[in-house]
Coordinates of C-alpha atoms and ligand atoms in Angstrom, one line a residue:
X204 CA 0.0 0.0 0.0
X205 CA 3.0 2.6 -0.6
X206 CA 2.7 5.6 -2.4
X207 CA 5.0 6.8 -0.4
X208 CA 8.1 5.0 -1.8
X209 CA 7.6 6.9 -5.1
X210 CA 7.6 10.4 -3.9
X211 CA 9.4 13.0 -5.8
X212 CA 9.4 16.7 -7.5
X213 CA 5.7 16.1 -8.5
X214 CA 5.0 16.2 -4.7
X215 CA 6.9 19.0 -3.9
X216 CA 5.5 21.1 -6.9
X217 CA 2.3 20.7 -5.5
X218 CA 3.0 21.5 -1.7
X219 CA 4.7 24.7 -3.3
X220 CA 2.2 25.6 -5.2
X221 CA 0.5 26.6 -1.6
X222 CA 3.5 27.2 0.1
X223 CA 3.6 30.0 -2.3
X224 CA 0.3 32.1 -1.7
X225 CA 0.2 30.9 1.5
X226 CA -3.8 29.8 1.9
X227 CA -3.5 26.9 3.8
X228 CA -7.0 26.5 4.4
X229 CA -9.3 24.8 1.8
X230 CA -11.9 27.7 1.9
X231 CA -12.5 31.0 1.8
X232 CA -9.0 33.4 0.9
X233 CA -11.0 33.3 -2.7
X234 CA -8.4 36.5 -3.8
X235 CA -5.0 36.0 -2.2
X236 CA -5.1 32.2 -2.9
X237 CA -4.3 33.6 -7.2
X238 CA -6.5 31.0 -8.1
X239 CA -5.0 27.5 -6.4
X240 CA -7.7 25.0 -5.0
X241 CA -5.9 21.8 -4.5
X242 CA -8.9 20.4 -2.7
X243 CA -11.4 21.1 -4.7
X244 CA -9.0 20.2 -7.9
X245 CA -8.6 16.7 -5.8
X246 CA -12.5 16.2 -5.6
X247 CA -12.8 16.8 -9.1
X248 CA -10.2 14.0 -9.9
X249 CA -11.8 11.6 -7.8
X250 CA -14.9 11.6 -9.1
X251 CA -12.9 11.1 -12.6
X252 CA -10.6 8.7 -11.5
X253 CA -13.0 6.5 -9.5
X254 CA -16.0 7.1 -11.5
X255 CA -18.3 8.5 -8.9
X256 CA -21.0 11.7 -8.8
X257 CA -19.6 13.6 -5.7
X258 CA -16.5 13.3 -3.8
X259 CA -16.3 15.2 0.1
X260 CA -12.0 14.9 1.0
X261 CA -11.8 14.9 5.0
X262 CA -8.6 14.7 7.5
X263 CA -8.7 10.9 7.6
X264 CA -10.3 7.9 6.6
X265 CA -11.9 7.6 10.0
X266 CA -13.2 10.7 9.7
X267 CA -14.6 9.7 6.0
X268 CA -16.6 6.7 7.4
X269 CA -17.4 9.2 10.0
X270 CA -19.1 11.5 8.0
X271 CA -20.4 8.7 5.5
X272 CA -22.3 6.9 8.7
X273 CA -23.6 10.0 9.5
X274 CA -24.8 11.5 5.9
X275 CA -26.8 8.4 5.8
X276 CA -28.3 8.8 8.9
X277 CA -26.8 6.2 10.8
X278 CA -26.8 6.8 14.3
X279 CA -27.9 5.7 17.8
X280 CA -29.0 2.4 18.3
X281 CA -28.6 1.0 14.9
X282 CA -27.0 -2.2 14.0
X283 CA -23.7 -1.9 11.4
X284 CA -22.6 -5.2 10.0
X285 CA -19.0 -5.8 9.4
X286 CA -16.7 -8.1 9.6
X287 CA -14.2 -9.4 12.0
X288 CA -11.2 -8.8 9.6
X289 CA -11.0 -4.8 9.1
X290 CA -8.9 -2.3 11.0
X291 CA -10.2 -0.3 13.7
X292 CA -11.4 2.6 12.6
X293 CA -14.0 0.9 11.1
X294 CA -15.8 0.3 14.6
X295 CA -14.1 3.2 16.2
X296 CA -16.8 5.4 13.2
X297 CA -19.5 3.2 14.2
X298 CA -19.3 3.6 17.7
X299 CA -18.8 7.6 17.6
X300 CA -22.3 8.0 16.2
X301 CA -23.9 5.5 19.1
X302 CA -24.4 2.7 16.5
X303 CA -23.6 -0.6 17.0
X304 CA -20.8 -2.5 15.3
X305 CA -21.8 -6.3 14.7
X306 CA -18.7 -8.2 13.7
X307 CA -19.9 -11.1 11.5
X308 CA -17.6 -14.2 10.1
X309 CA -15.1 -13.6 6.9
X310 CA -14.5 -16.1 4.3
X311 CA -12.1 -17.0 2.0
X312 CA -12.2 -13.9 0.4
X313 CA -11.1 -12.2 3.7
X314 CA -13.8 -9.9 3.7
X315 CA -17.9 -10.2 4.5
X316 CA -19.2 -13.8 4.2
X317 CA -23.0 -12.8 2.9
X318 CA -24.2 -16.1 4.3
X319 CA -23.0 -14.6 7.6
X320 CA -24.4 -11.3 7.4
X321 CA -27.5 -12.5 6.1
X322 CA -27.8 -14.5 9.6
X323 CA -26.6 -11.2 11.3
X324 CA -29.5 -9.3 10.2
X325 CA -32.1 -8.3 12.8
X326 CA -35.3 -5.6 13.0
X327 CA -32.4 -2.7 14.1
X328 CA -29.8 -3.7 11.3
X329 CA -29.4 -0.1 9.4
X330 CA -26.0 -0.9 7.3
X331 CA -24.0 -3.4 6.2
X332 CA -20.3 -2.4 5.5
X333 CA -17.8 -4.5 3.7
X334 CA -14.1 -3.8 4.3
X335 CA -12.2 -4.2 0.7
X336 CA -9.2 -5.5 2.9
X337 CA -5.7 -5.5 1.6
X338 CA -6.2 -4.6 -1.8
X339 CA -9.1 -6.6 -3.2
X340 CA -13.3 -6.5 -2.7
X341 CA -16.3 -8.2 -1.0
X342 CA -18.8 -10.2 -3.0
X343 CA -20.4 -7.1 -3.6
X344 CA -23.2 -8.9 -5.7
X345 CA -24.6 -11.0 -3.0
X346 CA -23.8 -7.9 -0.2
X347 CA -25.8 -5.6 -2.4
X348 CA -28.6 -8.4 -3.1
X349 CA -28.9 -8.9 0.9
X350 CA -29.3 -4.6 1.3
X351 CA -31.5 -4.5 -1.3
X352 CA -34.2 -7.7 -0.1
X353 CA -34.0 -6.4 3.6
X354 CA -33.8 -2.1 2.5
X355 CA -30.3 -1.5 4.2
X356 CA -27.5 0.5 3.4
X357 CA -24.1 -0.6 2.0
X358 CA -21.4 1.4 3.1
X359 CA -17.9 0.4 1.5
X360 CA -14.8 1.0 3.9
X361 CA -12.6 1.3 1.0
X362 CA -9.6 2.3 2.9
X363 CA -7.0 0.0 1.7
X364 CA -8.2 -0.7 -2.0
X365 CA -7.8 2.2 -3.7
X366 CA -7.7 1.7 -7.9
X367 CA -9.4 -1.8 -7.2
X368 CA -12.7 -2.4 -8.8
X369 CA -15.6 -5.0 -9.1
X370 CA -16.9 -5.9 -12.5
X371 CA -15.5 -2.9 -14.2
X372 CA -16.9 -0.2 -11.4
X373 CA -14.2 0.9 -8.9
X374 CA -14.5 0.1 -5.1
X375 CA -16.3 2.7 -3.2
X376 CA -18.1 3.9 -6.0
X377 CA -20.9 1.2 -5.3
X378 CA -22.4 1.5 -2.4
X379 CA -24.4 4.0 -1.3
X380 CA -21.4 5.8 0.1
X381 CA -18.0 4.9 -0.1
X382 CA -14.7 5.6 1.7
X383 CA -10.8 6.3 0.9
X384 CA -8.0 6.8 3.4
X385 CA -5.1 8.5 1.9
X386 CA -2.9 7.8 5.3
X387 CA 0.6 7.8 4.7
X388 CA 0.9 3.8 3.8
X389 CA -2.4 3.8 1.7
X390 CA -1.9 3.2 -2.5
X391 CA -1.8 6.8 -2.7
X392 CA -1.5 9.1 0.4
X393 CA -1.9 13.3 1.4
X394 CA -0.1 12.5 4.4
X395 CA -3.2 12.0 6.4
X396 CA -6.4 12.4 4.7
X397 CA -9.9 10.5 3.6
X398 CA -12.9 10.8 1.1
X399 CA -16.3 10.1 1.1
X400 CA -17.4 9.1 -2.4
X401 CA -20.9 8.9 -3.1
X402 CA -23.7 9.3 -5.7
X403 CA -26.5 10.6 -4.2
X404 CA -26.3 14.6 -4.2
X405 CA -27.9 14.6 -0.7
X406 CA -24.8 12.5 1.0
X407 CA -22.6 15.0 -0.7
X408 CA -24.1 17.7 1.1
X409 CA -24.3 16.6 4.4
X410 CA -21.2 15.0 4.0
X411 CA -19.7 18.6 2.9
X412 CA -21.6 20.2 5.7
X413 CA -20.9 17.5 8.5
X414 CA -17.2 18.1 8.0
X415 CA -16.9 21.9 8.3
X416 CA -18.8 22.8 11.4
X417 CA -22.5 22.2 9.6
X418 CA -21.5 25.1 7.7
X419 CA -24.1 24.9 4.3
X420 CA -21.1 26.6 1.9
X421 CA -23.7 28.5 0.0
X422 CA -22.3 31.9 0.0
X423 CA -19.1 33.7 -0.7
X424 CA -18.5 34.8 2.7
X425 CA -18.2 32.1 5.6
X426 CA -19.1 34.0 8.4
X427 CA -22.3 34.4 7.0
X428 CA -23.3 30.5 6.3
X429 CA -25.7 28.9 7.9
X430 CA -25.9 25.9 9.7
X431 CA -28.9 23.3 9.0
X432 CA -27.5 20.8 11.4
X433 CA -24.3 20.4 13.8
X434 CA -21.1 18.9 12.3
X435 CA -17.6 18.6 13.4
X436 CA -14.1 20.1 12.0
X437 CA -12.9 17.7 10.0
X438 CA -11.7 19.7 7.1
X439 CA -8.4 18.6 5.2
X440 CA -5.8 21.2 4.7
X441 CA -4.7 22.5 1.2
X442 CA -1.1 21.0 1.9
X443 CA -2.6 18.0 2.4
X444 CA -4.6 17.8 -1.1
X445 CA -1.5 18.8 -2.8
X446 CA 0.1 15.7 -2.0
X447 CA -3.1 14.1 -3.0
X448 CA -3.1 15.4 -5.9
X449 CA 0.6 14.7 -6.9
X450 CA -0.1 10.9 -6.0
X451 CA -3.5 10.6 -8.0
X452 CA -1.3 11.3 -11.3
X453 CA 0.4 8.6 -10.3
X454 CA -1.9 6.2 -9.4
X455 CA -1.8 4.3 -12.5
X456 CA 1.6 3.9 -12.3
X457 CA 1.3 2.5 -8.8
X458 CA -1.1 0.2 -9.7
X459 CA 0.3 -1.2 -12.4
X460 CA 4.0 -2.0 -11.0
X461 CA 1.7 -3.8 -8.1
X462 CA 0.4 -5.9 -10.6
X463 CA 3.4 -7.0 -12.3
X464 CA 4.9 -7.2 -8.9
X465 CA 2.2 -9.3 -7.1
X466 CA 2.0 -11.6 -10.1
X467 CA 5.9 -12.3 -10.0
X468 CA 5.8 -13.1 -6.8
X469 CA 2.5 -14.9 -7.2
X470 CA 4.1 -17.5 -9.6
X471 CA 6.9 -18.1 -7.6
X472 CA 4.9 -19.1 -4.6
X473 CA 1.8 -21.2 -6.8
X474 CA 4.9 -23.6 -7.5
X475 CA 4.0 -25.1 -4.0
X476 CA 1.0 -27.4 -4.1
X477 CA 0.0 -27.0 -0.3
X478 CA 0.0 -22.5 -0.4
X479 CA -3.4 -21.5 -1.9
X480 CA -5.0 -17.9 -2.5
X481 CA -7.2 -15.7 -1.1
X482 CA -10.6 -15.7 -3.4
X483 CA -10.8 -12.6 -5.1
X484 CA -14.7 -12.2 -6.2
X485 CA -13.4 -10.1 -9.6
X486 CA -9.7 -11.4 -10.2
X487 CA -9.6 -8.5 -12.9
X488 CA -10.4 -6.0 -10.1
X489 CA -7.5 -6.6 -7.7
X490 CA -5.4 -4.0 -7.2
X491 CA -2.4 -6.1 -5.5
X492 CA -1.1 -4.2 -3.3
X493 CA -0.4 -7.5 -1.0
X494 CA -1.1 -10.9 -1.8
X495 CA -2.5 -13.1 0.5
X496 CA -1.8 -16.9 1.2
X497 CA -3.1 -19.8 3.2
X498 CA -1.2 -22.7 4.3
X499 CA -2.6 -26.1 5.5
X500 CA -2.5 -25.6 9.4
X501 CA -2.5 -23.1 11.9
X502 CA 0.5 -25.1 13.5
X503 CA 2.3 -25.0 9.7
X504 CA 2.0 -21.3 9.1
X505 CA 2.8 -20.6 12.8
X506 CA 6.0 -22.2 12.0
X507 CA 6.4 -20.5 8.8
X508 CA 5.8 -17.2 10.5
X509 CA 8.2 -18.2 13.1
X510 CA 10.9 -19.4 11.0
X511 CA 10.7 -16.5 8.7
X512 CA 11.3 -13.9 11.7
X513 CA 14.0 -16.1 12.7
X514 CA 16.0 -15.8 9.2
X515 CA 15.4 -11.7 9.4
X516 CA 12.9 -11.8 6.5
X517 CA 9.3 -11.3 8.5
X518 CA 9.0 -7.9 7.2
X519 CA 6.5 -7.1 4.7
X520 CA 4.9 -10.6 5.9
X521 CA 1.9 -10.1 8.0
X522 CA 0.4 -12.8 10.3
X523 CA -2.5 -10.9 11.1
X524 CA -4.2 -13.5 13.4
X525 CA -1.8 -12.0 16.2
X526 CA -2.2 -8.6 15.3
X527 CA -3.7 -6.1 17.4
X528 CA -5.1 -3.7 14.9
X529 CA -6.6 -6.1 12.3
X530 CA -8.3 -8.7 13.5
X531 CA -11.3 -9.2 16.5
X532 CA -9.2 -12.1 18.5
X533 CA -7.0 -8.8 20.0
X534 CA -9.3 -6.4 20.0
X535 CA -9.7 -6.4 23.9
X536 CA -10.1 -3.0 24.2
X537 CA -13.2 -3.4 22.1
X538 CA -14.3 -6.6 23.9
X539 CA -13.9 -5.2 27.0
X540 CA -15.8 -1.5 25.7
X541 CA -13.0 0.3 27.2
X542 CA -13.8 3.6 26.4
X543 CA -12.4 7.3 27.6
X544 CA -16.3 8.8 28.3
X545 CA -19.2 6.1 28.9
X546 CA -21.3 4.5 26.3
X547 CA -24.9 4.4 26.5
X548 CA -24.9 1.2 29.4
X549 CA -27.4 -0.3 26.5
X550 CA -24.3 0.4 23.5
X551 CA -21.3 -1.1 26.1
X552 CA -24.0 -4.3 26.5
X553 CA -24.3 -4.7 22.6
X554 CA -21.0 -4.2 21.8
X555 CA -19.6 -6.7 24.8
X556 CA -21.9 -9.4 24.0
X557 CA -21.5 -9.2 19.9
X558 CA -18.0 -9.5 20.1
X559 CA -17.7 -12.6 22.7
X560 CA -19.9 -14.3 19.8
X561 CA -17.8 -17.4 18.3
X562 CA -15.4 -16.1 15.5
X563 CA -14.4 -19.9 15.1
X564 CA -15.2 -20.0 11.4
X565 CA -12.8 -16.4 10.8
X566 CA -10.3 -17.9 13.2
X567 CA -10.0 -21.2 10.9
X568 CA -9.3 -18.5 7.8
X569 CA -7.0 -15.9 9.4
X570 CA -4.9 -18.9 11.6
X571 CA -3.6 -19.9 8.1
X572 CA -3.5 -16.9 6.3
X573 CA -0.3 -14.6 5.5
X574 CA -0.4 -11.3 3.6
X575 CA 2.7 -10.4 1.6
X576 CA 3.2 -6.0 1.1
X577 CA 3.9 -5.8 -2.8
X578 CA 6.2 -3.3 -2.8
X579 CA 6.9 -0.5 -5.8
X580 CA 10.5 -1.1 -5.2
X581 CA 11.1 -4.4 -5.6
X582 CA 13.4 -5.6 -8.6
X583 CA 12.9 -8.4 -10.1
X584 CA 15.8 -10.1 -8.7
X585 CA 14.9 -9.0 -5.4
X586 CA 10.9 -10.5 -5.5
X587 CA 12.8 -14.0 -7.3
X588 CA 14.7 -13.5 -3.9
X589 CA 11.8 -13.0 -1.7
X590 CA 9.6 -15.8 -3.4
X591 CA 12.8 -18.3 -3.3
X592 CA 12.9 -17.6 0.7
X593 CA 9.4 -18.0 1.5
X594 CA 9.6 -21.2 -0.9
X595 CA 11.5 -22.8 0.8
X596 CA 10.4 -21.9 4.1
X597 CA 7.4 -23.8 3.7
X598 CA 9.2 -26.9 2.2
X599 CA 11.2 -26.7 4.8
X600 CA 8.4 -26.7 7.6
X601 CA 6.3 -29.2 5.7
X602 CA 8.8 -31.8 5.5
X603 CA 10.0 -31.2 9.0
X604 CA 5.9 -32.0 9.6
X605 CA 6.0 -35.2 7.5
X606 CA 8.7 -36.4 9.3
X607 CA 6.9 -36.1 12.5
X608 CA 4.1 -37.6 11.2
Ligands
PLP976 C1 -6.5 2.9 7.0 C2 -7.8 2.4 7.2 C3 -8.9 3.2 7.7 C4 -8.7 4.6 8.4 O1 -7.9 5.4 7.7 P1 -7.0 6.6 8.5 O2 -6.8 7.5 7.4 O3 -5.8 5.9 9.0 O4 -7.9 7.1 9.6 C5 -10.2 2.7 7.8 N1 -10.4 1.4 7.4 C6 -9.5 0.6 6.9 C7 -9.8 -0.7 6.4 C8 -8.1 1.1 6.8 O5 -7.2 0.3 6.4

C-alpha cells in the first residue's frame, strides 16, 4: 500500500504551489489564494478517476466513514454489519455515532461472508459495511442483493483498496457511500487524509456540511453561512490535497507496477501445491497491493511465521491472526468497551456481547492466512529473492511435519 516510496518533484510542486500564496485553508481566501484549489482540484479528480458523482475529502479515513455513517443517517442504536477482519477505525466510526458494530464471520475472500451477514440481520440492522481489505473487494453482488431484499444500506470502507474495482466499477463507487483513506501507507496518500465518495447529491451535502462545522457553503462569505445541522471540523488542509493530488497522477503507475509485482511473486509461490490464494470475487479488479496466502495448518503457518522472523525476512509478511489492529481475536479493548467517556450502558451491553460471539469459522481462515506487502521497489531479482525464501520456508516446515508424522 505505498505511495509513499515513489515520492518526488511532483509532490513537492504541488506543496509549493500553496507554500507559495500561503492559503493553507481549503476555503474562503477566494483572492489571495491567485487561483489555487488543491482540494477542490482533488474532488474533481476523484470523481474522474474513480467514477463517482460527488467526492467530500476529510482529515482521515476515520473521519470519512465518520461522515459517510452520519450523511446516511446512521446513528444511535442501529445495528452496522462488518466483519471481524478490518482495521479499527471501522468500529471506532460506528461507535462515535452510538451505533452498533456487529462483527460477522469472513470467508475465504477475507472480507464479509454474505451467508454470515445475512444470519446477522435483525429488525435494528441499518448498514452493512464491507471492508475491501488488503487490496481486493467483498462479493459485492450478494452484499448488495442482501441490502436490497431487507432495505439497508451498503457502506464500503474502501480504505486499503484504492484503484481496485468489481466488474468494471471501482471500489467505493458502489455503495451508497463509499470511503478512501489517503494515510501515509495507503496506495496513494496526502499525508493524512480521507474521502467520502458517493452518488446521491444529498450525501454530498451533508457530508460537505458535517465536516466543516455544519457550515451549508452557500455563499461567498463564511461567516455568513448557515448551519442546518451540527457537524464537526474535519476539514483537510490545502497541503494536504496537494500531496493528493501529486499521487493521484500517479496512481496508474502504482497500480500497475503492483500488478506485475504481485504476479511475479504470485508465480513463484503457486509452484508449492499445499500455499493456496485468497478468493478474489473479480480477479480482474485486484489492485495487488499485498497478496495473501493460506497454508494447511495453523500449526504450519505458525511455524512459517516463526521461522521467517528467525532468518530476518518477516517484514513485509503479516500474520494478522496475532495482530492487534486487524483482527477481532486482539481487540480487547473493544471486547472489553473500554472507552475514555461512557457509552450508553445499552451500547457497552451490545458491543460486549457481539464481540464474545464465536469467531471460530474467521479464526479457521486468518490462523492460516499470510499477507505479503507488494512493494513499488522491488526488482525483479529482489521479488525472485523473496519468493525463493518463502519457498522454501514452507518446504522446509512441511517436511519437518512429515517427518513427524
Ligand atoms: C487505514 C484504514 C482506515 C482509516 O484510515 P485513517 O486515514 O488511517 O484514519 C479505515 N479502514 C481501513 C480498512 C483502513 O485500512
Amino acid at each position: 500500500m505505498p505511495g509513499f516510496e515513489l515520492w518526488g518533484a511532483e509532490e513537492r510542486k504541488e506543496v509549493n504551489d500553496v507554500l507559495e500564496t500561503g492559503i493553507l485553508m481549503r476555503y474562503g481566501f477566494d483572492g489571495p489564494r491567485k487561483g489555487i484549489w488543491k482540494s477542490k482540484e482533488l474532488e474533481e479528480a476523484i470523481c474522474k478517476t474513480f467514477g463517482c458523482n460527488y467526492a467530500q475529502l476529510v482529515s482521515s479515513g476515520t473521519a470519512a466513514l465518520t461522515t459517510a455513517i452520519s450523511a446516511l443517517g446512521i446513528g444511535a442504536g442501529d445495528e452496522v454489519i462488518m466483519p471481524s477482519f478490518t482495521f479499527v477505525a471501522s468500529f471506532e466510526a460506528v461507535l462515535s455515532v452510538g451505533a452498533i458494530p456487529v462483527m460477522v464471520d469472513i470467508d475465504e475472500s477475507l472480507t464479509l461472508n454474505p451467508e454470515a451477514v445475512r444470519k446477522a440481520i435483525t429488525p435494528k440492522t441499518k448498514c452493512v459495511m464491507p471492508v475491501h481489505m488488503c487490496g481486493s473487494m467483498a462479493d459485492l453482488d450478494a452484499l448488495q442483493a442482501i441490502c436490497k431484499e431487507h432495505n439497508l444500506i451498503l457502506l464500503e470502507d474502501a480504505c486499503q483498496s484504492i484503484g481496485a474495482s468489481y466488474k468494471g466499477k471501482m471500489l467505493g463507487s458502489i455503495g451508497d457511500a463509499g470511503t478512501f483513506s489517503f494515510d501515509f501507507v495507503k496506495t496513494m496518500t496526502c499525508a493524512e487524509g480521507g474521502v467520502v465518495m458517493t452518488n446521491k447529491e444529498d450525501v454530498y451535502i451533508k457530508s460537505d456540511g458535517y465536516s466543516d462545522h455544519g457550515h451549508d457553503h452557500k455563499g461567498a462569505d463564511r461567516g455568513a453561512d448557515l448551519h442546518p445541522f451540527i457537524g464537526y471540523n474535519f476539514r483537510i488542509s490545502e497541503l494536504h490535497a496537494a500531496i493528493g493530488l501529486a499521487q493521484i497522477k500517479k496512481l496508474d503507475t502504482f497500480l500497475s507496477i503492483q500488478k506485475k509485482n504481485h504476479a511475479q511473486l504470485k508465480s513463484i509461490l503457486s509452484t508449492v501445491p499445499e500455499i493456496s490464494f485468497r478468493v478474489i470475487p473479480d480477479p480482474n479488479g485486484d489492485s495487488c497491493t499485498f497478496l495473501s496466502w493460506f497454508l494447511p495448518t495453523e500449526e504450519i503457518t505458525r511455524a512459517v511465521v516463526a521461522d521467517l522472523k528467525e532468518q530476518g525476512i518477516l517484514a513485509g509478511n503479516f500474520y494478522w491472526y496475532d495482530n492487534n489492529w486487524h483482527y477481532i481475536r486482539k481487540w480487547d479493548h473493544l471486547k472489553n468497551s473500554i472507552t475514555l467517556n461512557a457509552l450508553h450502558p445499552d451500547l457497552k451491553q451490545a458491543v460486549i456481547s457481539n464481540t464474545s460471539k464465536n469467531f471460530a469459522a474467521s479464526d479457521a481462515i486468518m490462523s492460516r492466512c499470510v499477507s505479503t506487502a507488494i512493494s513499488l521497489l522491488w526488482t525483479d531479482e529482489q521479488i525472485a529473492e523473496k519468493g525463493n525464501k518463502i519457498v522454501a520456508t514452507v518446504k522446509k516446515v512441511l517436511a519437518k511435519q512429515k517427518a513427524t508424522v
